[in-house]
Short mmCIF file of C-alpha atoms and ligand atoms in Angstrom, two decimals:
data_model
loop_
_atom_site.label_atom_id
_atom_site.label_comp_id
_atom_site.label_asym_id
_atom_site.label_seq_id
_atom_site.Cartn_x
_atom_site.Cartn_y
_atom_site.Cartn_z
CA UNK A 929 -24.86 45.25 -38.59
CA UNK A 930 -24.03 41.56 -39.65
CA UNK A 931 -24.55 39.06 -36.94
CA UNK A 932 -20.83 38.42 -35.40
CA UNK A 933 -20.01 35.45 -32.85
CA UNK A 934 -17.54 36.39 -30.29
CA UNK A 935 -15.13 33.66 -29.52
CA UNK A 936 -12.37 34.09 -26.43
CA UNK A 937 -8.99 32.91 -27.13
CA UNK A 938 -6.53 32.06 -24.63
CA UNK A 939 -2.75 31.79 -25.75
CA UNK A 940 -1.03 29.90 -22.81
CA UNK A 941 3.34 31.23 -22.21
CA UNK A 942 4.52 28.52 -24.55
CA UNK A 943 2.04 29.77 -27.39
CA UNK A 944 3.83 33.48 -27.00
CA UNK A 945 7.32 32.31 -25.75
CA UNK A 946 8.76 32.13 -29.29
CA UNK A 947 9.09 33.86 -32.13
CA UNK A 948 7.99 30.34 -34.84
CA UNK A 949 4.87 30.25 -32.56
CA UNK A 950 3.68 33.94 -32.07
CA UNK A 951 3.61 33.65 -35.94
CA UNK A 952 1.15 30.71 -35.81
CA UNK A 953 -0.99 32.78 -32.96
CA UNK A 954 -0.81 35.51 -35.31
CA UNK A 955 -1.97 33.36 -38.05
CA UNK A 956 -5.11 31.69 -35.86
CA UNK A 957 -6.33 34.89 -35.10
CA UNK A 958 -5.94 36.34 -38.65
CA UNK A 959 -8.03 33.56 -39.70
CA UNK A 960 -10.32 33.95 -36.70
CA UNK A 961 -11.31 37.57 -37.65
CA UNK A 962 -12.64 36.24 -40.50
CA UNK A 963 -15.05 34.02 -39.25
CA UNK A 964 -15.81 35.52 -35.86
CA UNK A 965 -15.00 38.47 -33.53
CA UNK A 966 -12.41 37.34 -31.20
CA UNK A 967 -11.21 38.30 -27.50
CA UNK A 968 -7.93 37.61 -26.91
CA UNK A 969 -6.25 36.43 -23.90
CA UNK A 970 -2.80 36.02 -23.17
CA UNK A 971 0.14 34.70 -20.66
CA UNK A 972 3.32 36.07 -19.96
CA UNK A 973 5.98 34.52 -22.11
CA UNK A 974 7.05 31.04 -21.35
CA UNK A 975 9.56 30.92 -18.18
CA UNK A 976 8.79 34.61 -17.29
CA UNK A 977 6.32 34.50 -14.34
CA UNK A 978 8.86 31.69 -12.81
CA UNK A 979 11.75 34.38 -13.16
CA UNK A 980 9.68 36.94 -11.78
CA UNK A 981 8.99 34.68 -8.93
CA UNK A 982 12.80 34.31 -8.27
CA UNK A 983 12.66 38.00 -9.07
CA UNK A 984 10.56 38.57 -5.40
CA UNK A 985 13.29 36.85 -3.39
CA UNK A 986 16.36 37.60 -5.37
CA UNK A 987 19.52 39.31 -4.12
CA UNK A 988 20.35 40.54 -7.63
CA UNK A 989 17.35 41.68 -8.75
CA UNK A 990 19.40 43.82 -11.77
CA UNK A 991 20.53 40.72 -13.64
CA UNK A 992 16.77 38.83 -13.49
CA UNK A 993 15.43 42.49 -14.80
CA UNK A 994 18.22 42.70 -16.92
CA UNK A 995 16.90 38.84 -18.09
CA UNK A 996 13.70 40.00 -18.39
CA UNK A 997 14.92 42.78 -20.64
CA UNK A 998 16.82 40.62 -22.83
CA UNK A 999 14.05 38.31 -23.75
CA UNK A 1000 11.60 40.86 -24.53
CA UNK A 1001 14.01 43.01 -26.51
CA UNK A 1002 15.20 40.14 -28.72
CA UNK A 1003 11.44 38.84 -29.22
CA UNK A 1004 10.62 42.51 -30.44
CA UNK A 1005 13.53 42.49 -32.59
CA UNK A 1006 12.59 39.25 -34.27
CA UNK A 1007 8.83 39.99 -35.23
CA UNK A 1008 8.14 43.82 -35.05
CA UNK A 1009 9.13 46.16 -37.61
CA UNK A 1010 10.99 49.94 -36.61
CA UNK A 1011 7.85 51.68 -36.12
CA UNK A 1012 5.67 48.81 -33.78
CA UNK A 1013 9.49 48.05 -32.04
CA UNK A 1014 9.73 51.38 -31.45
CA UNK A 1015 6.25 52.05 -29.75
CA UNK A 1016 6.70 48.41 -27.89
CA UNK A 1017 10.26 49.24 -26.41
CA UNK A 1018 9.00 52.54 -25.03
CA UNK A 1019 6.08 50.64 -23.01
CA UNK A 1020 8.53 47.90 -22.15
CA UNK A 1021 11.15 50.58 -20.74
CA UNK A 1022 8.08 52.00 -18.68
CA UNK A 1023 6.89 48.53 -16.96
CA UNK A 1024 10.65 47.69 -16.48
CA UNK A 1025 11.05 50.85 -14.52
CA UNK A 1026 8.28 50.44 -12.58
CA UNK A 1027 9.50 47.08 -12.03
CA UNK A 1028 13.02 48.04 -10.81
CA UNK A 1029 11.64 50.28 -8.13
CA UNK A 1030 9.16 47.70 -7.11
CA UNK A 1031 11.67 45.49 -6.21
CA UNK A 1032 14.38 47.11 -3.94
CA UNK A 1033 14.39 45.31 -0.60
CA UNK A 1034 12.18 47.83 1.07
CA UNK A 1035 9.24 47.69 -1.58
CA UNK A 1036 9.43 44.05 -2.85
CA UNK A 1037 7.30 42.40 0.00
CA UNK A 1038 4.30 44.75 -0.47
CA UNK A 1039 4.73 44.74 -4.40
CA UNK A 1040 5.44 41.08 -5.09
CA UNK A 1041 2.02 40.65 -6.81
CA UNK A 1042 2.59 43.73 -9.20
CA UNK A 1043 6.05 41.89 -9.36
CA UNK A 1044 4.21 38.67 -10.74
CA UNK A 1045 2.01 40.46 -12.81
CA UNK A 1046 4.40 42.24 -15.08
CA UNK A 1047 4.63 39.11 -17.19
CA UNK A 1048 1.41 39.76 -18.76
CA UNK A 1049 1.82 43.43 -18.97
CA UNK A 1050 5.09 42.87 -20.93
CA UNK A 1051 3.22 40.18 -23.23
CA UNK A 1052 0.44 41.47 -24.60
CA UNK A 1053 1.33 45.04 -26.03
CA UNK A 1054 3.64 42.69 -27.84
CA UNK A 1055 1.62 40.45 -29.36
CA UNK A 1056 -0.93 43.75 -30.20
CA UNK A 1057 1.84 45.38 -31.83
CA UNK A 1058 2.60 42.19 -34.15
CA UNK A 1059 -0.95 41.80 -34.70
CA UNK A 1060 -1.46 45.61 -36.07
CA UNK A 1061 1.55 45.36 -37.89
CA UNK A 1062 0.17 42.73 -39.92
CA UNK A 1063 -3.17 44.24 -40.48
CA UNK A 1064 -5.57 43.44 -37.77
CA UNK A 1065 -6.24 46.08 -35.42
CA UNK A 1066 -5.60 45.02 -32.41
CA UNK A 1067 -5.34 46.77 -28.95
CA UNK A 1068 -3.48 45.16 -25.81
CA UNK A 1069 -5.81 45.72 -22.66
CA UNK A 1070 -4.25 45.60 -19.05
CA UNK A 1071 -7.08 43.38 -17.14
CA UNK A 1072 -6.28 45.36 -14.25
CA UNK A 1073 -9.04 47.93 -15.30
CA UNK A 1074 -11.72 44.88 -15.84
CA UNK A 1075 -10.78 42.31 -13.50
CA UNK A 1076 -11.59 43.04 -9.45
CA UNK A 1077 -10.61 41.00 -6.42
CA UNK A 1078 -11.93 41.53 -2.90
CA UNK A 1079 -9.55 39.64 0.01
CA UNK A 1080 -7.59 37.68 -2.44
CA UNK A 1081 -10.55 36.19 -4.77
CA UNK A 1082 -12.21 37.42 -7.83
CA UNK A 1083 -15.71 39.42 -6.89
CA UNK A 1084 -17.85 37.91 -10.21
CA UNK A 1085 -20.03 40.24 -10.05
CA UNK A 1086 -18.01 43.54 -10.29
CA UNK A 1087 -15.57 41.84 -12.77
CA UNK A 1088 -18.50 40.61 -14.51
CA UNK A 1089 -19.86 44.35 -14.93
CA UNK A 1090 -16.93 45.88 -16.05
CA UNK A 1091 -16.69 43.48 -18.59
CA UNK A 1092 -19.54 43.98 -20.26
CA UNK A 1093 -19.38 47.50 -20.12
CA UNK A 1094 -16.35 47.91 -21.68
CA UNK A 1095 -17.10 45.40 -24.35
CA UNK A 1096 -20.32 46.89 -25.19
CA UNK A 1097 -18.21 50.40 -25.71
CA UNK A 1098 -15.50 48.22 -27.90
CA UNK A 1099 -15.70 49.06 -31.36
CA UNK A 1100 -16.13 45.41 -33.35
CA UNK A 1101 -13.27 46.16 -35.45
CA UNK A 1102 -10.86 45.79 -32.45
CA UNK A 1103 -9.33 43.02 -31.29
CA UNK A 1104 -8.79 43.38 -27.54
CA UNK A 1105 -5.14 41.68 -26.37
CA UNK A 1106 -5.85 41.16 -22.80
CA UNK A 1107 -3.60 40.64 -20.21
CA UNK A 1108 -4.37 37.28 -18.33
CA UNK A 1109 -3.62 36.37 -14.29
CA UNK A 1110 -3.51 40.50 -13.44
CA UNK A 1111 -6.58 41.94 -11.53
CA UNK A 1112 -6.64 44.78 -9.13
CA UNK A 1113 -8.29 45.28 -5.76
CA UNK A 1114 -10.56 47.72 -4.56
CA UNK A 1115 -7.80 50.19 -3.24
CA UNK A 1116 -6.41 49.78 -7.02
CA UNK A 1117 -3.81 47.86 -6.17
CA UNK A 1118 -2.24 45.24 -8.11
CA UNK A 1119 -3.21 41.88 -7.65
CA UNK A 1120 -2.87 38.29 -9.47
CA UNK A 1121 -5.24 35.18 -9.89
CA UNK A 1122 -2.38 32.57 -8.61
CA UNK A 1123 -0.51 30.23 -11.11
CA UNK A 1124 -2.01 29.72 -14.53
CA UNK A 1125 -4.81 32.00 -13.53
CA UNK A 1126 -4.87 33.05 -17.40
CA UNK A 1127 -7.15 30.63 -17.86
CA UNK A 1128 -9.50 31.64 -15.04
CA UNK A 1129 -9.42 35.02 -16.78
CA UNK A 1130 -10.41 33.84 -20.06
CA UNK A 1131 -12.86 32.00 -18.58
CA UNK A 1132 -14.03 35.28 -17.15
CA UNK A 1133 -14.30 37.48 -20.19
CA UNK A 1134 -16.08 34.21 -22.25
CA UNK A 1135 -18.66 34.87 -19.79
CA UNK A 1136 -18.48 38.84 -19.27
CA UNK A 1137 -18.52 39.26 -23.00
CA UNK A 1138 -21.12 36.26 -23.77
CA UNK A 1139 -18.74 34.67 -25.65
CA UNK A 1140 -20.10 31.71 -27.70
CA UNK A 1141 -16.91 29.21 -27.39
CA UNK A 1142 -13.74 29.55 -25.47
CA UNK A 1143 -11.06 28.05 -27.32
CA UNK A 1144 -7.64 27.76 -25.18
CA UNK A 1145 -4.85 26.88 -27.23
CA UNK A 1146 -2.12 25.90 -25.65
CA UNK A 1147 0.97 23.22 -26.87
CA UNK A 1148 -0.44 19.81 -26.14
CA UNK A 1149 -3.84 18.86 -28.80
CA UNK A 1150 -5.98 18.38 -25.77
CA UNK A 1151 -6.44 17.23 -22.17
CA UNK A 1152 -5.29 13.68 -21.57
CA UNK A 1153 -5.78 11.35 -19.03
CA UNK A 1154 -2.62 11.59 -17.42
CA UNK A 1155 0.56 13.77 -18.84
CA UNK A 1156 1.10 12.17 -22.21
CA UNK A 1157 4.84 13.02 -22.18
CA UNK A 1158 5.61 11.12 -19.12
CA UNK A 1159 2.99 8.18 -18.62
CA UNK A 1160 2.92 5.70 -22.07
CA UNK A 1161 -0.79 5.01 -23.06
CA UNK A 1162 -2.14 8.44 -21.76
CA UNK A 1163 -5.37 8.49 -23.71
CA UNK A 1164 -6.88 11.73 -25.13
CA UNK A 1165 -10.07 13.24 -24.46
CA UNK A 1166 -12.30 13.93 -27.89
CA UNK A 1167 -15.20 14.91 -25.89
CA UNK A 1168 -15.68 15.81 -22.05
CA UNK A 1169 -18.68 17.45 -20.22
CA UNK A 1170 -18.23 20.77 -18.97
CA UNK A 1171 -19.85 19.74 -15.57
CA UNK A 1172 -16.65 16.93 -15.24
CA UNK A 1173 -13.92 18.55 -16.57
CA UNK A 1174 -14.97 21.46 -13.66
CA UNK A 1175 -15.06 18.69 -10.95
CA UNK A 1176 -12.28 17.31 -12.34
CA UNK A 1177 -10.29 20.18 -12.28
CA UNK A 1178 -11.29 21.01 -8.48
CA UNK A 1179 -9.38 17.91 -7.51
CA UNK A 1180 -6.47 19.09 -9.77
CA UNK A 1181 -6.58 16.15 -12.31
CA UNK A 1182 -6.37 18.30 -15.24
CA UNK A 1183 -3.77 20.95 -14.04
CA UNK A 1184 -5.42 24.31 -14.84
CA UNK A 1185 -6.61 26.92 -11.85
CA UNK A 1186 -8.51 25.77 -9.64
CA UNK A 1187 -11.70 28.36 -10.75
CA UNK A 1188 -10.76 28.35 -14.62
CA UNK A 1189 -14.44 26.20 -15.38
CA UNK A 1190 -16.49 28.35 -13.20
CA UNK A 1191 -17.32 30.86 -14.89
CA UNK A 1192 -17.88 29.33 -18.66
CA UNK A 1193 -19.73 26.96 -16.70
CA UNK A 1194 -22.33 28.74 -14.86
CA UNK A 1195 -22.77 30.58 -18.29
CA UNK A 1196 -22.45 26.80 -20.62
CA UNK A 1197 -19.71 28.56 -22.73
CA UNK A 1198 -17.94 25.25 -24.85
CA UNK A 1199 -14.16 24.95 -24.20
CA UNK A 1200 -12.21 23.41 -27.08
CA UNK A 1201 -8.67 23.14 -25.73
CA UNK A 1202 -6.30 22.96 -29.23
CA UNK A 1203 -2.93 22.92 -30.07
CA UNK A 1204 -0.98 25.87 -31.85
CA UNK A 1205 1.77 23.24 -32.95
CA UNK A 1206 -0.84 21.09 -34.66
CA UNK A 1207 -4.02 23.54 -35.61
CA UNK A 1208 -5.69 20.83 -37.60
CA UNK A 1209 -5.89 17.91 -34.92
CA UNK A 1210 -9.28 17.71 -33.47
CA UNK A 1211 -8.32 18.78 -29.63
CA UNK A 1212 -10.85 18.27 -27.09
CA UNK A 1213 -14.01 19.73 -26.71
CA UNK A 1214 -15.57 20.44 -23.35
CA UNK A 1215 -19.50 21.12 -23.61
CA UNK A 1216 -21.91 21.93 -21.81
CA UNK A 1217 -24.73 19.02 -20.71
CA UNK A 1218 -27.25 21.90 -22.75
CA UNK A 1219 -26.50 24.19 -25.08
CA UNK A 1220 -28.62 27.52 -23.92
CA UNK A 1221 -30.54 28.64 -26.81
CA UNK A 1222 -28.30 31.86 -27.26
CA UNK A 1223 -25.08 29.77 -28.46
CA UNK A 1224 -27.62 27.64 -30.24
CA UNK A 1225 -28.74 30.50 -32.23
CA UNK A 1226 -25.30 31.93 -32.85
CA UNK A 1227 -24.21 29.07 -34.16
CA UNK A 1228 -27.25 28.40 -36.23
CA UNK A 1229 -27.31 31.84 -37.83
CA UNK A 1230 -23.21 31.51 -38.76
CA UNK A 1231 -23.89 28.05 -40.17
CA UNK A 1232 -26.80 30.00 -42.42
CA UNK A 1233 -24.53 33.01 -42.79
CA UNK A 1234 -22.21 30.48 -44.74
CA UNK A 1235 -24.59 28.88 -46.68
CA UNK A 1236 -25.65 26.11 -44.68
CA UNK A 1237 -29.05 25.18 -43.99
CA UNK A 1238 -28.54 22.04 -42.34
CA UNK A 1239 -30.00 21.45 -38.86
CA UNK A 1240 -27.34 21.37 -35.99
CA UNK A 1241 -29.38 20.28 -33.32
CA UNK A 1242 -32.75 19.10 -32.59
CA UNK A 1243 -34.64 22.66 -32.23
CA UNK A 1244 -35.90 23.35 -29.15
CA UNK A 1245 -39.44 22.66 -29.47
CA UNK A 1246 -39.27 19.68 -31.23
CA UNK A 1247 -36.34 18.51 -28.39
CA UNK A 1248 -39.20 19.15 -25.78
CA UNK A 1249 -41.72 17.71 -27.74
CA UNK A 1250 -40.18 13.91 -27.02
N1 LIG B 1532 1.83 33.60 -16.35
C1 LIG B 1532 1.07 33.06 -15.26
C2 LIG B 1532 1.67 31.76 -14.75
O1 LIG B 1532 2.64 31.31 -15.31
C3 LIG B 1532 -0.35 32.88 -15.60
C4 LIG B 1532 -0.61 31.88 -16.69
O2 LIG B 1532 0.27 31.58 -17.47
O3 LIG B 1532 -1.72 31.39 -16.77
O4 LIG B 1532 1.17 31.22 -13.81
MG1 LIG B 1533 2.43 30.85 -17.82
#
């Protein structure tokens, strides 16, 4: 078996929400599978978890499911063909179903995180359908089964195990579609990691599944220092270190879940946050202080796998030499 680096991508709502840019994620990971086997992870589609919110509290729950319905039938219309629409709208009918029952007046308080969740669960089969239909296998994987929470947070260690076990029983020819933000708790109940907790998710499966980089791709090339749409002069980050951008992120300055460096962190996973509107810009690139010698040796043997012998890094023993 050929030596394969396994990369975790995260597709934030805006990178799904329309149909111009699911063909550019569909394009990335095309041209990911050729390089590199990649996990995918994926958001609801942009604006759905905030209707879904309303959704919880609303006293016409039919027209936000009927909403909800509407968006998803028209996305499947524009990208899928007969056959994947037809597979996708039968799995859509099912979650909206479910949904519609979880939400009468009686249910909705005990249900609102399945509520929430249904986002994801109404994403990713679509992407995996538009994914197979153009040629990659692909296979969308409710995160339910993988990720476990225990009084509201994420227990690492069971979510870590399940990870790994179903990866390691993953046949390398499938791309996994995972649902981001949905967990479950130990009575099997539905449960969510709180706003933008995709990213905490793919930060979990880079480091359940040893992934060598964690690229999160989102609609802005990079994290700046303050939002460059609103503030002039925001300046862009080329480089950060994954031990800053983790502080950092604690005390909210860059915006994502509070947890979402934790895990790539404790394993030194790289981050490269990149932009699906503008592929070819540089992004920024979180790393670790020190690479661990694993990634170091991934990276060297897919440099030498494409016919490079050039040295990356300062080998080990001559590093500890100085
Ligand atoms: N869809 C969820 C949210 O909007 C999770 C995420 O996008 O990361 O918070
Ligand atoms: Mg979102």
């Amino acid at each position: 078996m050929s030596h394969q680096l396994v990369k975790v991508l995260k597709f934030g709502g805006s990178s799904v929400g329309s149909e111009a840019s699911l063909q550019r994620v569909v394009h990335i990971i095309q041209g990911e599978t050729a390089a590199c086997r990649p996990v995918v992870v994926v958001s609801a589609l942009s604006g759905v978890t905030n209707l879904l919110v309303d959704l919880v509290e609303s006293s016409d729950p039919e027209s936000i499911v009927g909403q909800l319905a509407k968006r998803h039938i028209d996305m499947a219309d524009s990208v899928l063909d007969q056959r994947r629409k037809y597979t996708y709208l039968r799995h859509l009918e099912s979650i909206l179903e479910e949904l519609r029952a979880a939400c009468t007046p009686k249910n909705r308080a005990d249900r609102a995180d399945f509520i929430l969740a249904c986002g994801e669960l109404m994403s990713a089969p679509l992407v995996a359908g538009l994914l197979t239909q153009v040629g990659v296998v692909a296979q969308a994987i409710d995160a339910r089964t993988l990720v476990r929470t225990e009084s509201g947070f994420v227990d690492r260690e069971q979510t870590r195990n399940l990870i790994q076990s179903w990866f390691a029983n993953l046949s390398r020819f499938v791309v996994p579609i995972v649902t981001g933000f949905v967990a479950s708790n130990e009575h099997g109940e539905t449960t969510i990691l709180g706003r933008g907790g995709s990213d905490y998710t793919a930060s979990l499966f880079a480091e359940g599944v040893g992934a060598a980089k964690l690229d999160r791709w989102t609609d802005v090339d990079g994290l700046y220092t303050a939002d460059p749409n609103r503030v002039k002069g925001a300046g862009k980050f080329l480089f950060l270190l994954l031990e800053d951008a983790s502080t950092w992120n604690e005390s909210s300055a860059l915006g994502m879940h509070v947890e979402a460096f934790q895990p790539v962190l404790e394993a030194c996973i790289p981050v490269h946050v990149r932009s699906t509107r503008f592929p070819q810009g540089d992004g920024t690139l979180i790393l670790p202080r020190f690479l661990p010698h694993r990634i170091e040796k991934d990276a060297r043997a897919q440099l030498a796998h494409a016919g490079h012998h050039t040295t990356i890094a300062p080998n080990r023993e001559s590093y500890s030499a100085h």
